[in-house]
Coordinates of N, CA and C and ligand atoms in Angstrom, one line a residue:
M1 N 34.7 -0.3 12.6 CA 35.9 -0.4 11.5 C 36.2 1.0 11.3
A2 N 37.4 1.4 11.2 CA 37.9 2.7 10.6 C 37.4 3.0 9.3
G3 N 37.0 4.3 9.0 CA 36.6 4.8 7.8 C 35.3 4.1 7.3
Q4 N 34.5 3.5 8.3 CA 33.1 3.1 7.9 C 32.0 3.8 8.8
L5 N 30.8 3.6 8.3 CA 29.7 4.0 9.1 C 28.8 2.9 9.2
T6 N 28.0 2.8 10.3 CA 27.0 1.9 10.5 C 25.6 2.7 10.1
L7 N 24.9 2.1 9.1 CA 23.6 2.7 8.7 C 22.5 1.8 9.1
R8 N 21.6 2.3 10.0 CA 20.5 1.5 10.7 C 19.2 2.2 10.2
V9 N 18.1 1.6 9.6 CA 17.0 2.3 9.1 C 15.8 1.5 9.9
I10 N 15.2 2.2 10.8 CA 14.2 1.5 11.6 C 12.8 2.1 11.3
T11 N 11.9 1.1 11.0 CA 10.5 1.5 10.7 C 9.6 1.0 11.9
P12 N 8.2 1.2 12.0 CA 7.5 0.8 13.0 C 7.3 -0.7 13.1
D13 N 7.6 -1.5 12.0 CA 7.4 -2.9 12.1 C 8.7 -3.8 12.0
R14 N 9.8 -3.0 11.6 CA 11.1 -3.8 11.3 C 12.4 -3.0 11.4
I15 N 13.5 -3.6 11.3 CA 14.7 -2.9 10.9 C 14.9 -3.2 9.4
A16 N 14.7 -2.0 8.7 CA 14.8 -2.3 7.1 C 16.2 -2.5 6.7
L17 N 17.1 -1.8 7.5 CA 18.5 -2.0 7.0 C 19.5 -1.8 8.1
D18 N 20.5 -2.7 8.2 CA 21.6 -2.5 9.3 C 22.8 -3.1 8.6
V19 N 23.5 -2.1 8.1 CA 24.8 -2.4 7.2 C 26.0 -1.3 7.6
Q20 N 27.2 -1.8 7.1 CA 28.4 -1.0 7.2 C 28.5 -0.5 5.9
V21 N 28.7 0.8 5.8 CA 28.8 1.5 4.5 C 29.9 2.6 4.5
E22 N 30.3 3.0 3.4 CA 31.4 4.0 3.2 C 30.8 5.5 3.3
S23 N 29.6 5.7 2.8 CA 28.9 7.1 2.8 C 27.4 6.8 2.6
V24 N 26.8 8.0 3.0 CA 25.4 7.9 3.0 C 24.9 9.3 2.5
R25 N 23.8 9.2 1.7 CA 23.1 10.4 1.2 C 21.7 10.5 1.6
L26 N 21.3 11.4 2.5 CA 20.0 11.5 3.1 C 19.1 12.4 2.4
P27 N 17.8 11.9 2.3 CA 16.8 12.9 1.5 C 16.4 13.9 2.8
G28 N 17.2 15.0 3.0 CA 16.8 15.8 4.3 C 15.5 16.6 3.8
A29 N 14.8 17.1 4.8 CA 13.5 17.8 4.6 C 14.0 19.1 3.8
D30 N 15.1 19.7 3.9 CA 15.6 21.0 3.1 C 16.5 20.6 2.0
G31 N 16.5 19.3 1.6 CA 17.4 19.0 0.5 C 18.3 17.8 0.8
A32 N 19.0 17.1 -0.2 CA 19.7 16.0 0.1 C 21.2 16.3 0.6
F33 N 21.7 15.6 1.5 CA 23.0 16.0 1.9 C 23.8 14.6 2.3
G34 N 25.1 14.8 2.2 CA 25.9 13.6 2.4 C 26.5 13.3 3.7
I35 N 26.8 12.1 4.2 CA 27.3 12.0 5.5 C 28.5 11.0 5.2
L36 N 29.8 11.4 5.7 CA 30.9 10.5 5.7 C 31.4 10.1 7.1
P37 N 32.3 9.1 7.3 CA 32.7 8.8 8.7 C 33.3 10.1 9.3
R38 N 33.1 10.2 10.6 CA 33.7 11.2 11.6 C 32.8 12.5 11.4
H39 N 31.6 12.4 10.8 CA 30.6 13.5 10.7 C 30.3 14.0 12.1
A40 N 30.1 15.3 12.4 CA 29.7 15.9 13.5 C 28.4 15.4 13.9
P41 N 28.0 15.2 15.3 CA 26.8 14.7 15.8 C 25.6 15.6 15.2
M42 N 24.4 15.1 14.8 CA 23.4 15.9 14.3 C 22.1 15.2 14.5
V43 N 21.0 15.9 14.4 CA 19.5 15.4 14.3 C 18.9 16.1 13.1
T44 N 18.3 15.4 12.3 CA 17.6 16.2 11.3 C 16.3 15.5 10.7
A45 N 15.4 16.3 10.2 CA 14.3 15.6 9.6 C 14.5 15.1 8.1
I46 N 14.0 14.0 7.9 CA 14.0 13.5 6.5 C 12.8 13.5 5.8
A47 N 12.8 13.4 4.6 CA 11.5 13.7 3.7 C 11.4 12.4 2.8
I48 N 10.3 12.1 2.3 CA 10.1 11.0 1.4 C 11.0 11.1 0.3
G49 N 11.8 10.1 0.1 CA 12.9 10.2 -0.9 C 13.9 8.9 -1.1
E50 N 14.9 9.0 -1.7 CA 15.8 8.1 -2.0 C 17.0 8.3 -1.0
L51 N 17.2 7.2 -0.1 CA 18.4 7.3 0.8 C 19.5 6.5 0.0
R52 N 20.6 7.1 -0.4 CA 21.7 6.4 -1.2 C 22.8 6.1 -0.3
Y53 N 23.4 5.0 -0.5 CA 24.6 4.7 0.3 C 25.5 3.9 -0.5
V54 N 26.8 3.8 -0.1 CA 27.7 3.0 -0.8 C 28.3 1.9 0.1
E55 N 28.0 0.6 -0.2 CA 28.3 -0.5 0.6 C 29.4 -1.3 -0.2
H56 N 30.5 -1.6 0.4 CA 31.6 -2.2 -0.3 C 31.8 -1.8 -1.8
G57 N 31.8 -0.5 -1.9 CA 32.1 0.2 -3.2 C 31.0 0.2 -4.1
T58 N 29.8 -0.4 -3.8 CA 28.7 -0.4 -4.6 C 27.6 0.6 -4.2
P59 N 27.3 1.5 -5.2 CA 26.3 2.5 -4.9 C 24.8 1.8 -4.7
K60 N 24.1 2.1 -3.6 CA 22.7 1.3 -3.5 C 21.6 2.4 -3.0
T61 N 20.5 2.0 -3.2 CA 19.3 3.0 -2.8 C 18.3 2.4 -2.0
L62 N 17.7 3.1 -1.0 CA 16.6 2.7 -0.2 C 15.6 3.6 -0.3
F63 N 14.3 3.1 -0.4 CA 13.2 4.0 -0.4 C 12.8 4.4 1.1
V64 N 12.7 5.7 1.4 CA 12.4 6.1 2.9 C 11.1 7.1 2.8
S65 N 10.4 6.9 3.8 CA 9.3 7.8 4.1 C 9.6 8.9 5.2
E66 N 8.8 9.7 5.6 CA 9.2 10.7 6.5 C 9.7 10.3 7.8
G67 N 10.6 11.0 8.5 CA 11.1 10.6 9.7 C 12.2 11.5 10.1
F68 N 13.1 10.9 10.9 CA 14.3 11.6 11.5 C 15.6 10.8 11.3
A69 N 16.7 11.5 11.2 CA 17.9 10.9 11.1 C 18.9 11.5 12.3
E70 N 19.5 10.5 13.0 CA 20.5 11.1 13.9 C 21.9 10.4 13.5
V71 N 22.7 11.3 13.6 CA 24.3 11.0 13.2 C 25.0 11.2 14.4
R72 N 25.7 10.0 14.8 CA 26.6 10.2 16.2 C 27.3 9.0 16.1
E73 N 28.8 9.0 16.7 CA 29.7 8.3 16.7 C 29.8 7.2 15.5
N74 N 29.8 7.7 14.3 CA 30.0 6.9 13.0 C 28.8 6.0 12.8
T75 N 27.6 6.4 13.5 CA 26.3 5.7 13.2 C 25.2 6.7 12.7
V76 N 24.7 6.2 11.6 CA 23.6 7.1 11.1 C 22.3 6.2 11.3
R77 N 21.4 6.7 12.1 CA 20.2 6.0 12.6 C 19.0 6.7 12.0
V78 N 18.4 6.1 11.2 CA 17.1 6.7 10.5 C 15.8 6.0 11.1
V79 N 14.8 6.8 11.7 CA 13.6 6.3 12.1 C 12.6 6.9 11.2
C80 N 11.9 6.1 10.4 CA 11.0 6.7 9.4 C 9.7 5.7 9.5
E81 N 8.7 6.2 8.7 CA 7.5 5.5 8.6 C 7.6 4.2 7.7
A82 N 8.3 4.2 6.7 CA 8.5 3.1 5.9 C 10.0 3.1 5.2
G83 N 10.5 1.9 5.0 CA 11.8 1.8 4.2 C 11.7 0.5 3.4
E84 N 12.2 0.6 2.2 CA 12.1 -0.5 1.4 C 13.3 -0.7 0.5
R85 N 13.9 -1.8 0.3 CA 15.0 -1.8 -0.6 C 14.2 -2.2 -1.9
P86 N 15.0 -1.9 -3.1 CA 14.4 -2.0 -4.4 C 13.7 -3.2 -4.6
E87 N 14.5 -4.4 -4.2 CA 13.7 -5.7 -4.5 C 12.5 -6.1 -3.7
E88 N 12.3 -5.1 -2.5 CA 11.2 -5.3 -1.7 C 10.0 -4.6 -2.3
I89 N 10.2 -3.7 -3.2 CA 9.1 -2.7 -3.6 C 8.1 -3.5 -4.6
D90 N 6.9 -3.5 -4.3 CA 5.9 -4.2 -4.9 C 5.4 -3.1 -6.1
E91 N 5.7 -3.4 -7.3 CA 5.5 -2.4 -8.3 C 4.0 -2.1 -8.6
Q92 N 3.4 -3.2 -8.7 CA 1.8 -3.2 -8.9 C 1.0 -2.3 -7.8
R93 N 1.6 -2.5 -6.5 CA 0.9 -1.7 -5.5 C 1.3 -0.2 -5.6
A94 N 2.5 0.1 -5.9 CA 2.9 1.3 -6.0 C 2.3 2.1 -7.3
R95 N 1.8 1.3 -8.4 CA 1.2 1.9 -9.4 C -0.3 2.1 -9.1
A96 N -0.8 1.1 -8.3 CA -2.1 1.4 -7.9 C -2.3 2.5 -7.0
S97 N -1.4 2.7 -6.2 CA -1.4 3.9 -5.3 C -1.3 5.1 -5.9
E98 N -0.2 5.2 -7.1 CA -0.2 6.3 -7.9 C -1.5 6.8 -8.5
K99 N -2.1 5.7 -9.1 CA -3.5 6.0 -9.8 C -4.5 6.5 -8.9
R100 N -4.6 5.9 -7.6 CA -5.6 6.5 -6.6 C -5.2 7.8 -6.2
A101 N -4.0 8.2 -6.0 CA -3.7 9.7 -5.7 C -3.9 10.5 -6.9
R102 N -3.7 10.1 -8.1 CA -3.9 11.1 -9.2 C -5.4 11.2 -9.3
E103 N -6.1 10.4 -9.1 CA -7.6 10.4 -9.3 C -8.2 11.3 -8.2
R104 N -7.6 11.2 -6.9 CA -8.0 12.1 -5.9 C -7.6 13.5 -6.1
L105 N -6.4 13.8 -6.8 CA -6.0 15.2 -7.0 C -6.9 15.7 -8.3
A106 N -7.1 14.8 -9.1 CA -7.8 15.4 -10.5 C -9.3 15.6 -10.1
G107 N -9.9 14.9 -9.2 CA -11.4 15.0 -8.9 C -11.7 16.1 -8.1
R108 N -10.8 17.0 -7.6 CA -11.2 17.9 -6.7 C -12.0 19.1 -7.2
G109 N -12.0 19.3 -8.6 CA -12.6 20.5 -9.0 C -11.9 21.9 -8.5
K110 N -12.7 22.9 -8.7 CA -12.2 24.3 -8.4 C -12.1 24.4 -6.9
P111 N -11.0 24.6 -6.3 CA -10.9 24.7 -4.8 C -11.6 26.0 -4.4
A112 N -12.3 25.9 -3.4 CA -12.9 27.0 -2.8 C -11.9 27.9 -2.1
S113 N -12.2 29.3 -2.0 CA -11.3 30.1 -1.5 C -11.7 30.9 -0.3
P114 N -11.4 30.8 0.9 CA -10.4 30.0 1.5 C -10.7 28.6 1.4
M115 N -9.8 27.6 1.2 CA -10.0 26.2 1.1 C -10.3 25.7 2.4
P116 N -11.4 25.0 2.7 CA -11.6 24.5 4.2 C -10.6 23.4 4.5
A117 N -10.3 23.4 6.0 CA -9.1 22.8 6.4 C -9.1 21.2 6.0
E118 N -10.4 20.6 6.1 CA -10.4 19.2 5.6 C -10.0 19.0 4.3
E119 N -10.3 19.8 3.4 CA -10.2 19.8 1.8 C -8.5 19.8 1.8
A120 N -8.0 20.8 2.5 CA -6.5 21.1 2.2 C -5.8 20.0 2.8
L121 N -6.2 19.2 3.9 CA -5.6 18.1 4.4 C -5.7 16.9 3.5
D122 N -6.9 16.8 2.8 CA -7.0 15.7 1.9 C -6.0 15.9 0.6
L123 N -5.8 17.1 0.3 CA -4.9 17.4 -0.9 C -3.6 17.1 -0.5
L124 N -3.1 17.6 0.8 CA -1.8 17.1 1.3 C -1.5 15.7 1.2
R125 N -2.6 14.9 1.8 CA -2.5 13.5 1.9 C -2.3 12.9 0.5
A126 N -3.0 13.3 -0.5 CA -2.9 12.8 -1.8 C -1.7 13.0 -2.4
E127 N -1.3 14.3 -2.2 CA 0.3 14.6 -2.6 C 1.3 13.8 -2.2
A128 N 1.3 13.6 -0.8 CA 2.3 12.8 -0.1 C 2.1 11.4 -0.6
S129 N 0.9 10.8 -0.7 CA 0.8 9.4 -1.3 C 1.3 9.4 -2.8
L130 N 1.1 10.3 -3.6 CA 1.7 10.3 -4.9 C 3.2 10.3 -4.9
R131 N 3.8 11.1 -3.9 CA 5.2 11.3 -4.0 C 5.8 10.0 -3.4
R132 N 5.1 9.2 -2.5 CA 5.7 8.0 -2.1 C 5.5 6.9 -3.3
A133 N 4.4 6.9 -4.0 CA 4.3 6.0 -5.0 C 5.4 6.2 -6.2
L134 N 5.6 7.5 -6.6 CA 6.5 7.8 -7.6 C 8.0 7.6 -7.2
T135 N 8.3 7.8 -5.9 CA 9.6 7.6 -5.5 C 9.9 6.1 -5.3
R136 N 9.0 5.3 -4.9 CA 9.1 3.8 -4.9 C 9.3 3.4 -6.4
L137 N 8.6 3.8 -7.4 CA 8.8 3.4 -8.7 C 10.2 3.9 -9.2
S138 N 10.7 5.0 -8.7 CA 11.9 5.5 -9.1 C 13.0 4.7 -8.7
V139 N 12.9 4.4 -7.4 CA 14.0 3.5 -6.5 C 14.1 2.3 -7.3
Q140 N 13.0 1.7 -7.7 CA 13.1 0.3 -8.4 C 13.7 0.3 -9.7
T141 N 13.3 1.4 -10.5 CA 13.9 1.7 -11.9 C 15.4 1.9 -11.8
S142 N 15.9 2.7 -10.8 CA 17.2 3.1 -10.9 C 18.0 1.8 -10.4
A143 N 17.4 1.0 -9.6 CA 18.2 -0.2 -9.1 C 18.4 -1.2 -10.4
G144 N 17.2 -1.3 -11.1 CA 17.1 -2.1 -12.3 C 18.3 -1.6 -13.2
R145 N 18.4 -0.3 -13.4 CA 19.6 0.2 -14.3 C 20.9 -0.1 -13.7
E146 N 21.0 -0.1 -12.5 CA 22.4 -0.3 -11.8 C 22.8 -1.9 -12.2
R147 N 21.7 -2.8 -12.1 CA 22.0 -4.3 -12.3 C 22.4 -4.5 -13.8
V148 N 21.7 -3.7 -14.8 CA 22.0 -3.9 -16.0 C 23.5 -3.4 -16.3
R149 N 23.9 -2.4 -15.7 CA 25.2 -1.8 -16.0 C 26.3 -2.8 -15.5
T150 N 26.1 -3.4 -14.3 CA 27.1 -4.3 -13.7 C 27.3 -5.6 -14.3
Ligands
ATP1 P1 -0.4 2.0 -0.3 O1 -1.4 3.0 -0.8 O2 -0.1 1.0 -1.4 O3 -0.9 1.4 1.1 P2 1.3 4.0 1.1 O4 2.3 4.8 0.4 O5 0.0 4.6 1.7 O6 0.9 2.8 -0.1 P3 2.9 3.6 3.5 O7 2.0 4.1 4.4 O8 4.2 4.3 2.8 O9 2.1 3.0 2.2 O10 3.4 2.1 4.0 C1 2.7 1.1 4.7 C2 3.4 -0.3 4.7 O11 3.5 -0.8 3.6 C3 4.8 -0.2 4.9 O12 5.3 -1.3 5.9 C4 5.5 -0.2 3.8 O13 6.8 -0.6 3.9 C5 4.5 -1.0 3.0 N1 4.5 -0.7 1.6 C6 3.6 0.3 1.0 N2 3.7 0.3 -0.4 C7 4.5 -0.5 -0.8 C8 5.1 -1.1 -1.9 N3 4.6 -0.6 -3.1 N4 6.0 -2.0 -1.9 C9 6.4 -2.8 -0.7 N5 5.9 -2.3 0.5 C10 5.1 -1.2 0.4

């Protein structure tokens, strides 16, 4: 359809989203950026974040984890570790994940210098886990606000 994009989000276990949209805002690894119909072809890395899109005039949000996005022939194809619509997000699970990650970060004590590789990796994993949990909670909360407004 003219003036529309196909937005498809693929994760290891399912197609999280396959919709016709007016615009997409991707959480790029170097910052968020927008895609409109007739965008030039490109491939880029995406970060843990909120993928925003406008479907039939309604702004919507999807949680996405790390991956890649390809834009080609009015199709935005996102392949990522996880993707969830706000209503699919289990709030209790995200809160439990947030708590675990915070405990891992708080329990580290004074880091050795130079930090051993294993410890540095644990730190990065805990930070990424915290980012996923907080972003899931944010996606859920902002969708709740949209519902109240409409
Ligand atoms: P957890 O610590 O709760 O496992 P995680 O951030 O490590 O969270 P991921 O590796 O991002 O989890 O995702 C693993 C799978 O679980 C994916 O299929 C993802 O969609 C799903 N998932 C993870 N957390 C949630 C959540 N809070 N609500 C719904 N699905 C979730």
